[in-house]
């Protein structure tokens, strides 16, 4: 693996860990929740999300959200940290 490939695997400050998610939360739910914090670049959405699943397909209750900038990530943290979403308080 090249050093550039290794660099690409290092999470940036615009990647957010979102914990204490509902068991029913999907990637689409996270994308919609964080959409106001990601700008559109050339018509392409800049918010993407992933949910980590357990061994049997159940949610591990956390995910990662990738935003377009550090500023967007900071604003999302400020607005959404400890907010109730789908019956649980995110952190």
XYZ file of C-alpha atoms in Angstrom:
91
model
C 0.000 0.000 0.000
C 1.399 3.383 -0.979
C 1.715 6.254 1.468
C -1.011 8.075 -0.515
C -3.401 5.136 -0.024
C -2.619 5.162 3.690
C -3.265 8.922 3.791
C -6.687 8.393 2.225
C -7.627 5.995 5.018
C -6.971 8.559 7.781
C -10.283 10.118 8.860
C -10.408 13.873 8.441
C -11.951 16.374 10.802
C -14.929 16.534 8.448
C -15.727 12.878 9.227
C -18.067 12.606 12.187
C -18.659 9.625 14.434
C -22.338 9.552 15.439
C -23.114 7.374 18.426
C -26.214 6.146 20.258
C -28.281 5.753 17.099
C -31.612 3.968 17.027
C -31.607 0.319 15.963
C -33.940 1.419 13.156
C -31.656 4.161 11.805
C -30.459 3.734 8.227
C -27.824 5.484 6.159
C -30.608 7.370 4.401
C -31.870 8.716 7.747
C -28.388 10.020 8.556
C -27.987 11.552 5.113
C -31.276 13.430 5.479
C -30.428 14.598 9.005
C -27.010 15.921 8.013
C -27.969 17.218 4.539
C -28.344 20.845 5.714
C -24.675 20.789 6.769
C -23.265 19.611 3.452
C -23.064 21.856 0.429
C -23.623 20.686 -3.110
C -20.586 20.705 -5.371
C -21.436 20.708 -9.093
C -24.846 19.262 -8.289
C -23.369 16.268 -6.455
C -24.284 15.751 -2.786
C -21.337 15.988 -0.427
C -22.942 14.217 2.520
C -22.564 10.480 2.765
C -23.093 8.167 5.704
C -22.603 4.602 6.775
C -24.049 2.528 9.604
C -21.953 -0.175 11.199
C -23.832 -3.458 11.523
C -23.263 -6.198 14.041
C -22.565 -9.854 13.377
C -26.225 -10.696 12.766
C -27.122 -7.590 10.755
C -28.297 -5.625 13.771
C -27.196 -2.026 14.158
C -24.249 -1.375 16.425
C -25.924 1.971 17.047
C -23.198 4.129 15.547
C -22.295 5.483 12.177
C -20.007 7.844 10.327
C -21.023 10.929 8.412
C -18.726 12.460 5.816
C -19.272 16.191 5.284
C -17.837 18.582 2.717
C -15.772 20.706 5.103
C -14.456 21.050 8.622
C -16.695 24.090 9.100
C -19.787 22.061 8.159
C -18.754 19.322 10.575
C -18.198 21.808 13.404
C -21.636 23.347 12.834
C -23.301 19.919 12.750
C -21.633 19.002 16.046
C -22.748 22.265 17.607
C -26.355 21.817 16.444
C -26.890 18.061 16.788
C -24.777 16.845 19.708
C -27.061 15.432 22.433
C -30.167 16.033 20.287
C -32.940 13.463 20.217
C -33.181 11.599 16.903
C -35.455 8.600 16.352
C -36.012 8.245 20.098
C -32.349 8.391 21.198
C -29.954 11.183 22.088
C -27.075 11.296 19.614
C -23.556 12.028 20.661
